[in-house]
C-alpha cells in the first residue's frame, strides 16, 4: 500500500519545468526557483505555489531539493556582506539518495540516476559551479552550508562589580559550577564590569584562581575551565555608568551576533551605587530580542522609606518580573525543603496549625564574628532579619499555594507577612558582643549596630493565632547553628505523665529542621526504655543527609542563579513582600534611630544577651539547648 504525501512550497511560475526524469534534483539560477526531485508524482501551480505529491518511499529523494533550496536562500540573503563558501561534496550509502550527472546543476533539467552508492556533487550556491569528490555526512554538509551564519551567545551574564570580593568568592565560582554541570549553555557569554583598567586576560586570571570542579565528578575539568574562561570578557565601565553600559551593550551585541539572546545582570555593587547602575542598565543595556533580568543584592534599602524609593526607581526601568532580589541564605537546601516537607507529607499538614503547634523557633547562630558585615550602618536586623528570617517564617506559615508557580507562592507569602503583627520594641532584644583582644577581630563596632537580635512575632490569622514565632539571630556566639524547631503541644490528659518526669517539656514532641552544622531532619518522640518497668525516654528519629545522600550539595548562589535563569522567582522577594517586611520591623528600627538605643553587650563566644532568656520565658517557650 502506497502512502501519499503533499508539500506546499513557494514557487514562481517562471521556474516551472518539465518533470520527466526518473530521479532528478533541479537547482534554478533565480532565488525564487525551487529544486525539485521526483519520481511518479505530479506538479501543479496554485497561486504561485507548487504542490508535490508522491509515494512516501521517495521522501528523502525529494527532500534533497528542499535542502539545497534552503542553503541557497540563506547564502543569497547574506551575500551582500558575507563571503560564501561552496558546499562540500557529500557521499552517502542510502537506498534513496541522489547522484547528479557530470554536468551538475548548470542546467535546470539536469537528470540523475539512482545507484546503490551515490555522490552528491558539491555546488557553489552563488555561482552554480561544482566539483566531485569524497564528502562528509549529510548533517555535516548541511552545517557546512550554514558555517557563515553567525552563531552567537544565547545567554549573556554580566557581573557588575566583577572585581569585588563577592563576585570573586561566590558569583564567579557559582557560574562556573553551573557551566561545568551543564546548566549553562555552551555558548554563554560571561561579562565582568567594573571601574578598574583591566583586560579580558586580567579578569580571566582573577577568576581562574577561584574556580574548582565538582568533588563528585572531575571529568574534563581543565577543558571545561578553559572553555569557561574563553567565554569571559571584561568591560571597563569607568566612572560614568551611562557610557559604561553603552560599551557593555555593544560588547554583548558583538558576542551575541544576530542570535536571539537573553541577558542577566548581577548587581554586586554598594547600595549607594545601585540605583544609578540599575537605571543605566534599563536605559542602555537591555536585550533587544530576548528577556532581561537583574539580580539585586540585599539589604533592600535602609528603612521603609528608602526601600520604597529604591523599588520605585527599579520599577521605572524594569517590570516586576525582571527583578530578582537575592538573599543567598534562601538558597540553602533547608529553605527549599520547607514546602516539600509540608505539602507532600500527609503526616505534617493536618498538624500544621495553632491546635497542635505550641511555638516555632528560628535560630541562626554564627560562631565566627562577621563584624564587617554588620558595622556598615545596616546591622543584623536590616541585613538578615528583614529578608532571610521573615521569608523563612512566611514559607513555614503560608497556606498551600494553588501551584508551584513563583507568583502563586509569593502571593501566599505576602499574605503571611501582611498578617504578621508589627514587632513591639518590648518583644525585641538587641545585643552586641564585646570587642576584645582575644576575639581575633580588629573591627571597631558602631555603638548602635546590633550583632544579635531576639524577637517574638505573632501572625494574626486563623491558622496561627496565639502561636509565638521566636527568632534568635546573631554572631560571635558559642555555637554555629542554623535550624528551625517546631514544638508541639502537650498530649491532653497524658496517662504517661508520671513516667516522663517532673519537666513535662522534656516529653514534648518536636520537629527539628537543621541546616548546620550537619543538615538533618529530626523528630523528637517519646519511647519506652527497654527492660523491666516503665520508663520513658525522649528519642530522635534522625535523617542525617550526609549518611543518606552521597551527592554534593550545590552552593546557595548556584541554586539561586540557576533559578534566575529558569525564571523561578519563588525564593526572591517581590516588591510588596519587601514593603510588608519593612512594615513589621519599622517600630523597632524607629526606636533605634530615634532614641539611639544601645544594644546589650555579651561575651564573644558566649550565649548572647541575658535578656533573650527572659524574652523566651515571657512567652512561655522553653529555651532550646545550645
XYZ file of C-alpha atoms in Angstrom:
626
model
C 0.000 0.000 0.000
C 1.482 3.344 -1.010
C 1.458 6.408 1.177
C 0.599 9.706 -0.455
C 2.172 12.889 0.855
C 1.976 16.532 -0.161
C 4.210 19.619 0.100
C 3.163 23.224 -0.444
C 6.214 25.375 -1.132
C 6.811 28.864 -2.570
C 7.460 28.678 -6.275
C 7.336 31.231 -9.089
C 5.598 30.411 -12.299
C 8.756 31.115 -14.309
C 10.524 28.302 -12.512
C 8.128 25.619 -13.696
C 9.972 22.986 -15.718
C 9.098 19.614 -17.207
C 9.439 16.904 -14.637
C 10.415 13.888 -16.668
C 13.461 12.323 -15.082
C 13.269 9.198 -13.021
C 15.111 10.869 -10.168
C 16.390 14.417 -10.517
C 17.349 17.415 -8.471
C 16.831 20.831 -10.125
C 18.553 23.973 -8.965
C 17.474 27.123 -10.766
C 19.623 30.208 -11.018
C 16.903 32.500 -9.722
C 16.432 32.891 -5.940
C 12.742 32.058 -6.318
C 13.440 28.754 -8.027
C 12.989 25.605 -6.029
C 14.978 22.422 -6.740
C 12.637 19.551 -7.471
C 13.404 15.862 -7.419
C 10.697 13.426 -8.307
C 9.568 10.031 -9.283
C 5.950 9.114 -10.024
C 4.492 12.433 -8.946
C 2.634 15.319 -10.487
C 3.075 19.053 -10.072
C 0.626 21.887 -10.422
C 0.595 25.577 -9.633
C -1.790 27.021 -7.074
C -1.440 30.732 -6.505
C 2.309 30.794 -7.094
C 2.817 27.600 -5.036
C 3.958 24.193 -6.185
C 2.187 21.135 -4.859
C 4.275 17.970 -4.787
C 2.520 14.627 -4.356
C 4.156 11.250 -4.356
C 4.913 7.993 -2.635
C 6.344 8.006 0.858
C 9.311 5.917 -0.291
C 10.565 8.881 -2.305
C 10.503 11.336 0.612
C 14.256 11.594 1.184
C 14.838 11.925 -2.574
C 12.541 14.929 -2.748
C 13.925 16.400 0.483
C 17.337 16.820 -1.109
C 15.963 19.541 -3.343
C 14.347 21.303 -0.386
C 17.651 21.275 1.486
C 19.599 22.796 -1.389
C 16.962 25.467 -1.836
C 17.239 26.383 1.883
C 21.020 26.580 1.653
C 20.825 28.790 -1.402
C 18.285 31.068 0.277
C 20.495 31.552 3.316
C 23.541 32.376 1.192
C 21.681 34.803 -1.042
C 20.279 36.662 1.956
C 23.709 37.032 3.495
C 25.525 37.569 0.183
C 25.723 41.329 0.360
C 28.098 41.318 3.327
C 29.475 37.823 3.794
C 31.795 35.626 1.799
C 30.175 32.380 0.634
C 31.842 29.027 0.783
C 30.959 26.186 -1.554
C 29.008 23.334 -0.059
C 31.349 20.381 0.263
C 30.837 17.133 -1.570
C 28.659 14.536 0.034
C 28.835 10.771 -0.090
C 26.068 8.620 1.300
C 25.089 4.959 1.158
C 21.338 5.332 1.275
C 18.917 3.490 -0.959
C 17.050 6.697 -1.734
C 19.682 9.354 -2.385
C 20.752 11.356 -5.385
C 23.527 11.360 -7.947
C 23.851 14.315 -10.242
C 25.173 13.910 -13.738
C 28.677 15.087 -14.612
C 27.406 18.476 -15.715
C 25.976 19.162 -12.197
C 23.190 21.663 -11.829
C 24.188 24.128 -14.534
C 21.072 23.251 -16.482
C 17.734 23.260 -14.696
C 16.644 19.983 -16.214
C 19.820 18.007 -15.470
C 18.893 14.429 -14.506
C 20.403 11.918 -12.112
C 20.361 8.174 -11.875
C 19.669 6.118 -8.824
C 22.615 3.973 -7.785
C 23.420 1.828 -4.707
C 26.282 4.168 -3.780
C 25.736 7.770 -4.688
C 27.639 11.051 -4.653
C 26.055 14.479 -4.372
C 28.302 16.951 -6.145
C 29.438 19.980 -4.186
C 27.803 23.061 -5.654
C 28.585 26.708 -5.085
C 25.157 28.111 -4.376
C 26.127 31.532 -5.706
C 27.857 30.652 -8.985
C 26.337 27.255 -9.647
C 29.779 25.675 -10.129
C 30.592 22.292 -8.663
C 33.201 19.584 -8.265
C 33.069 15.927 -7.391
C 34.901 14.133 -4.627
C 34.713 12.314 -1.318
C 32.431 14.034 1.158
C 31.355 14.012 4.806
C 27.947 13.031 6.181
C 24.648 14.663 5.270
C 24.455 16.522 8.583
C 27.984 17.915 8.154
C 27.216 19.089 4.628
C 24.162 20.899 5.924
C 26.157 22.524 8.750
C 28.950 23.480 6.369
C 26.415 25.302 4.280
C 25.446 27.277 7.399
C 29.024 27.888 8.539
C 28.927 31.528 7.532
C 25.793 32.231 9.561
C 26.913 33.680 12.943
C 26.072 31.613 15.993
C 26.420 33.957 18.936
C 25.751 33.591 22.640
C 22.175 32.656 23.507
C 22.653 33.878 27.100
C 24.827 36.703 28.404
C 25.501 37.145 32.136
C 27.102 40.387 33.298
C 28.522 40.725 36.804
C 28.621 44.426 37.708
C 31.336 44.831 40.323
C 33.245 41.873 38.914
C 36.461 42.524 40.851
C 34.786 42.734 44.267
C 35.031 40.115 46.973
C 31.507 38.759 46.466
C 31.990 38.360 42.719
C 35.380 36.668 43.083
C 34.485 34.462 46.020
C 30.910 33.439 45.267
C 29.402 34.571 41.962
C 32.154 33.509 39.555
C 32.625 30.060 41.166
C 28.849 29.554 41.083
C 28.686 30.450 37.389
C 31.500 28.049 36.563
C 29.884 25.269 38.620
C 26.682 25.708 36.610
C 28.662 25.716 33.360
C 30.642 22.642 34.368
C 27.478 20.753 35.349
C 25.720 21.604 32.084
C 23.225 24.122 33.479
C 24.582 26.967 31.356
C 24.579 26.829 27.555
C 27.923 26.094 25.902
C 27.734 29.418 24.053
C 27.132 31.503 27.184
C 28.895 34.854 27.423
C 30.199 35.965 30.844
C 30.953 39.666 31.217
C 32.784 41.380 34.055
C 32.123 45.084 34.562
C 33.930 47.411 36.946
C 35.878 50.681 37.094
C 39.327 49.113 37.013
C 41.515 49.310 33.935
C 41.818 45.613 33.088
C 41.860 43.403 30.018
C 39.984 40.189 29.272
C 43.065 38.214 30.265
C 43.396 40.102 33.548
C 39.840 39.208 34.521
C 40.334 35.607 33.476
C 43.423 35.373 35.689
C 41.492 36.808 38.643
C 38.611 34.392 38.148
C 40.736 31.303 37.418
C 42.228 31.279 40.910
C 38.743 30.872 42.443
C 37.391 28.089 40.221
C 37.117 24.457 41.270
C 35.384 21.452 39.751
C 32.841 19.243 41.407
C 34.238 16.938 44.049
C 31.963 14.082 42.983
C 32.966 14.174 39.302
C 36.047 15.859 37.914
C 35.991 14.698 34.304
C 37.328 17.186 31.761
C 37.822 19.755 34.495
C 40.687 21.542 32.783
C 38.950 21.618 29.407
C 35.747 22.959 30.921
C 37.642 25.609 32.829
C 39.475 26.755 29.711
C 36.221 26.870 27.761
C 34.526 28.886 30.503
C 37.376 31.388 30.748
C 37.451 31.786 26.962
C 33.817 32.875 27.162
C 34.653 35.542 29.772
C 35.109 39.192 28.797
C 35.880 42.413 30.636
C 34.437 45.900 30.225
C 35.915 48.943 31.939
C 32.848 50.959 32.892
C 34.784 53.960 34.116
C 33.039 56.466 36.369
C 30.136 57.211 34.036
C 27.753 54.260 34.097
C 25.750 55.679 31.220
C 28.717 55.408 28.862
C 29.893 52.246 30.563
C 26.604 50.439 29.990
C 26.610 51.539 26.361
C 30.033 49.917 25.953
C 28.800 46.801 27.727
C 25.784 46.666 25.409
C 27.985 46.952 22.311
C 30.322 44.211 23.539
C 27.370 41.954 24.264
C 25.979 42.523 20.784
C 29.336 41.510 19.306
C 29.274 38.234 21.207
C 25.576 37.623 20.553
C 25.817 38.184 16.797
C 22.397 38.020 15.168
C 21.159 35.389 17.612
C 18.184 35.976 19.852
C 19.868 36.292 23.234
C 18.774 36.745 26.835
C 20.634 38.827 29.404
C 21.148 38.646 33.168
C 22.806 41.440 35.137
C 24.087 40.616 38.623
C 24.415 43.900 40.540
C 27.188 43.196 43.046
C 27.563 46.865 43.950
C 27.218 49.022 47.105
C 23.715 50.205 47.943
C 24.581 53.819 47.172
C 25.500 52.885 43.566
C 22.599 50.514 42.980
C 20.032 52.928 41.535
C 22.463 54.570 39.097
C 23.729 51.211 37.825
C 20.254 49.680 37.509
C 18.740 52.674 35.732
C 21.544 52.829 33.173
C 21.187 49.115 32.503
C 17.487 49.699 31.959
C 18.141 52.501 29.507
C 21.251 51.277 27.686
C 21.799 47.547 28.001
C 18.548 45.589 27.974
C 18.262 42.732 25.475
C 16.720 43.831 22.186
C 15.164 40.452 21.364
C 15.194 38.154 24.404
C 14.367 38.769 28.063
C 16.414 40.801 30.575
C 16.660 40.052 34.312
C 18.564 41.866 37.049
C 19.743 40.409 40.353
C 19.830 42.821 43.290
C 21.739 42.014 46.492
C 20.331 42.656 49.968
C 19.761 44.744 52.012
C 16.862 46.205 50.070
C 17.012 49.699 51.484
C 17.781 51.102 54.913
C 14.207 51.501 56.124
C 10.660 51.567 54.785
C 11.059 54.960 53.119
C 14.400 54.309 51.397
C 13.212 50.872 50.321
C 10.131 52.414 48.697
C 12.325 54.870 46.779
C 14.585 52.042 45.615
C 11.613 49.998 44.482
C 10.130 52.895 42.528
C 13.465 53.534 40.814
C 13.755 49.893 39.756
C 10.160 49.714 38.575
C 10.641 52.845 36.464
C 13.067 50.894 34.246
C 12.045 47.263 34.722
C 8.914 45.208 35.169
C 8.441 43.366 38.453
C 9.034 40.015 36.751
C 12.520 41.189 35.685
C 13.714 41.983 39.231
C 15.267 39.234 41.381
C 16.146 40.342 44.924
C 18.620 37.736 46.072
C 19.405 36.559 49.591
C 21.945 33.747 49.463
C 20.658 32.278 52.735
C 17.363 31.491 50.997
C 19.243 29.249 48.568
C 20.001 26.681 51.254
C 18.507 23.222 50.867
C 16.685 23.642 54.189
C 14.599 26.514 52.822
C 13.728 24.706 49.597
C 12.709 21.664 51.632
C 10.195 23.546 53.787
C 7.374 23.446 51.273
C 8.247 19.890 50.215
C 8.069 18.706 53.812
C 4.788 20.485 54.455
C 2.805 19.858 51.321
C 3.985 16.406 50.218
C 3.659 14.614 53.590
C 0.195 13.966 54.971
C 1.593 13.362 58.437
C 2.538 17.051 58.863
C -0.068 19.183 57.114
C -3.060 18.285 59.378
C -0.933 19.216 62.417
C 0.356 22.479 60.953
C -1.796 24.932 62.927
C -2.459 26.523 66.294
C -4.322 23.460 67.576
C -1.228 21.267 67.644
C 1.778 23.587 67.433
C 2.854 25.341 70.612
C 5.632 27.533 69.177
C 8.100 27.862 66.324
C 11.736 28.865 66.780
C 14.067 30.090 64.016
C 17.736 30.087 65.072
C 20.679 31.491 63.113
C 23.769 31.403 65.286
C 27.199 32.317 63.870
C 30.219 31.305 65.897
C 32.673 33.316 63.766
C 32.272 37.063 64.118
C 31.409 38.875 60.912
C 31.729 42.381 62.261
C 32.418 43.998 58.903
C 29.086 42.719 57.679
C 27.151 44.488 60.420
C 29.265 47.597 61.032
C 28.257 49.377 57.841
C 25.251 51.108 59.361
C 22.743 48.385 58.446
C 23.079 45.975 61.343
C 21.792 42.454 61.648
C 18.098 43.447 61.595
C 18.271 45.082 58.179
C 20.708 42.549 56.786
C 19.378 39.152 57.915
C 16.120 39.635 59.805
C 14.341 41.610 57.087
C 14.881 39.069 54.320
C 16.063 35.659 55.481
C 14.204 35.376 58.787
C 10.874 36.784 57.629
C 10.993 34.825 54.365
C 11.631 31.623 56.322
C 8.647 32.317 58.565
C 6.480 33.120 55.537
C 7.333 29.788 53.888
C 6.694 27.945 57.159
C 3.361 29.593 57.856
C 1.787 30.195 54.432
C -1.305 28.451 53.125
C -0.893 25.883 50.340
C -0.411 27.749 47.038
C -2.584 26.761 44.086
C 0.561 25.705 42.181
C 4.359 25.791 42.387
C 4.440 28.802 40.089
C 6.584 31.530 41.628
C 3.811 34.118 41.659
C 1.397 31.727 43.377
C 3.944 31.046 46.120
C 4.711 34.757 46.510
C 1.003 35.538 46.784
C 0.747 33.246 49.803
C 3.951 34.541 51.380
C 2.848 38.157 51.233
C -0.439 37.230 52.938
C 1.538 35.880 55.891
C 3.720 38.997 56.062
C 0.700 41.295 55.957
C -0.916 39.264 58.751
C 2.172 39.445 60.958
C 1.862 41.820 63.881
C 4.295 44.758 63.926
C 7.216 43.968 66.168
C 6.830 45.617 69.561
C 10.176 47.017 70.820
C 9.373 45.346 74.142
C 9.452 41.981 72.349
C 12.867 42.555 70.792
C 16.247 42.133 72.492
C 19.245 43.711 70.761
C 22.791 42.705 71.581
C 26.359 43.404 70.610
C 29.329 41.267 71.537
C 32.191 42.803 73.478
C 35.209 43.571 71.323
C 38.368 42.286 72.947
C 41.925 41.430 72.009
C 41.093 37.752 72.104
C 38.266 37.769 69.567
C 40.701 37.948 66.631
C 38.904 40.910 65.118
C 40.099 44.459 64.786
C 36.828 45.979 63.624
C 35.531 48.966 65.516
C 31.824 48.376 66.150
C 29.332 51.172 65.924
C 27.680 51.504 69.324
C 24.163 51.125 67.918
C 24.730 48.457 65.282
C 23.407 45.206 66.798
C 25.170 41.921 66.151
C 22.365 39.975 67.855
C 18.583 40.140 67.803
C 15.988 38.025 69.602
C 12.327 38.706 68.920
C 8.819 37.307 69.351
C 6.461 37.584 66.379
C 2.760 36.746 66.080
C 0.717 36.039 62.962
C -2.866 37.217 63.346
C -4.773 34.770 61.181
C -6.972 31.707 61.740
C -4.166 29.170 61.400
C -1.590 30.765 63.708
C -3.479 32.968 66.165
C -1.654 32.949 69.514
C 1.358 30.898 68.372
C 4.654 32.696 69.095
C 7.367 32.640 66.447
C 10.613 33.121 68.371
C 13.689 34.300 66.499
C 17.342 34.257 67.533
C 19.925 35.550 65.103
C 23.433 36.667 65.967
C 27.158 36.324 65.536
C 30.071 35.770 67.910
C 28.117 33.074 69.780
C 29.190 29.822 71.362
C 27.973 27.527 68.621
C 27.471 27.665 64.885
C 23.879 26.587 64.259
C 21.115 27.184 61.725
C 17.859 25.397 62.423
C 14.086 25.601 62.731
C 12.343 23.990 65.697
C 8.603 23.303 65.645
C 7.445 22.362 69.125
C 4.086 20.643 69.500
C 1.662 20.920 72.390
C 1.443 18.514 75.289
C -0.709 15.427 74.919
C -4.060 16.252 76.598
C -4.663 14.030 79.634
C -1.394 12.186 79.097
C -1.642 8.916 81.035
C 2.161 8.609 80.989
C 2.712 11.924 82.687
C 4.176 10.319 85.814
C 6.614 8.299 83.729
C 8.004 11.303 81.881
C 9.374 13.027 84.947
C 8.984 16.398 86.600
C 9.736 18.503 83.474
C 6.821 17.880 81.133
C 8.591 19.899 78.417
C 11.140 17.110 78.024
C 8.327 14.886 76.752
C 7.049 17.320 74.146
C 7.181 16.244 70.511
C 9.390 18.409 68.331
C 10.278 18.645 64.647
C 13.808 19.980 64.077
C 14.963 21.051 60.623
C 18.705 21.575 60.853
C 20.858 23.163 58.181
C 24.114 23.489 60.107
C 26.376 22.040 61.442
C 25.064 18.782 59.894
C 21.971 19.017 57.708
C 19.275 16.784 59.144
C 15.574 16.310 59.847
C 14.913 15.183 63.400
C 11.632 14.174 65.016
C 11.648 14.049 68.792
C 9.301 11.401 70.200
C 8.706 9.598 73.486
C 9.778 5.976 73.640
C 9.826 3.198 76.243
C 13.263 2.287 77.522
C 13.844 -1.474 77.012
C 13.757 -3.588 80.151
C 11.563 -4.260 83.138
C 9.452 -1.444 84.450
C 8.013 1.518 82.561
C 10.408 4.346 81.904
C 10.017 6.807 79.020
C 12.797 8.432 77.111
C 12.797 11.294 74.612
C 14.425 9.931 71.440
C 15.055 11.333 67.976
C 14.142 9.859 64.627
C 17.083 11.034 62.573
C 17.505 11.682 58.848
C 21.107 12.804 58.525
C 21.721 13.986 54.965
C 25.403 13.061 54.798
C 24.535 9.457 55.661
C 21.509 9.206 53.390
C 22.720 11.124 50.324
C 26.165 10.909 48.773
C 25.701 13.752 46.298
C 27.416 17.080 46.768
C 25.075 19.884 47.843
C 25.337 22.879 45.468
C 26.273 26.258 46.873
C 23.332 28.561 47.572
C 24.491 31.040 44.906
C 24.461 28.220 42.364
C 20.935 27.347 43.328
C 19.604 30.898 43.143
C 21.382 31.882 39.903
C 20.005 28.704 38.347
C 16.523 29.785 39.467
C 17.026 33.188 37.829
C 17.974 31.528 34.549
C 14.882 29.308 34.773
C 12.659 32.242 35.699
C 11.713 30.627 39.032
C 11.200 33.559 41.418
C 9.531 31.954 44.452
C 12.638 32.415 46.639
C 13.060 36.072 45.636
C 11.178 38.880 47.349
C 8.570 40.759 45.368
C 8.103 44.486 45.905
C 5.016 44.040 48.082
C 6.850 41.455 50.204
C 9.710 43.889 50.745
C 7.294 46.623 51.845
C 5.379 44.269 54.172
C 8.620 43.099 55.814
C 9.767 46.669 56.470
C 6.362 47.429 57.967
C 6.849 44.621 60.540
C 10.256 45.898 61.632
C 9.581 49.648 61.459
C 8.684 50.158 65.163
C 11.982 48.656 66.341
C 14.080 50.464 63.724
C 12.419 53.779 64.544
C 13.104 53.188 68.232
C 16.781 52.569 67.499
C 17.108 55.615 65.240
C 15.101 57.959 67.448
C 16.457 57.061 70.870
C 19.823 55.608 69.819
C 19.007 52.504 71.811
C 22.222 50.852 72.954
C 22.327 47.073 72.480
C 23.009 44.782 75.428
C 26.618 43.598 75.499
C 27.536 39.918 75.623
C 30.763 37.962 75.702
C 32.296 36.915 72.426
C 31.876 33.152 72.222
C 29.042 33.276 74.763
C 25.317 32.519 74.594
C 24.116 36.005 73.762
C 22.350 38.674 75.825
C 20.734 37.554 79.073
C 17.568 39.424 78.066
C 16.865 36.791 75.403
C 16.294 34.161 78.112
C 13.732 36.409 79.799
C 12.007 37.016 76.473
C 11.581 33.266 75.947
C 10.192 32.884 79.457
C 7.819 35.815 78.912
C 6.183 33.979 76.006
C 6.197 30.590 77.706
C 8.754 28.995 75.426
C 11.499 26.711 76.755
C 14.997 27.682 75.697
C 16.493 25.308 73.130
C 19.788 23.853 74.302
C 22.951 25.370 72.854
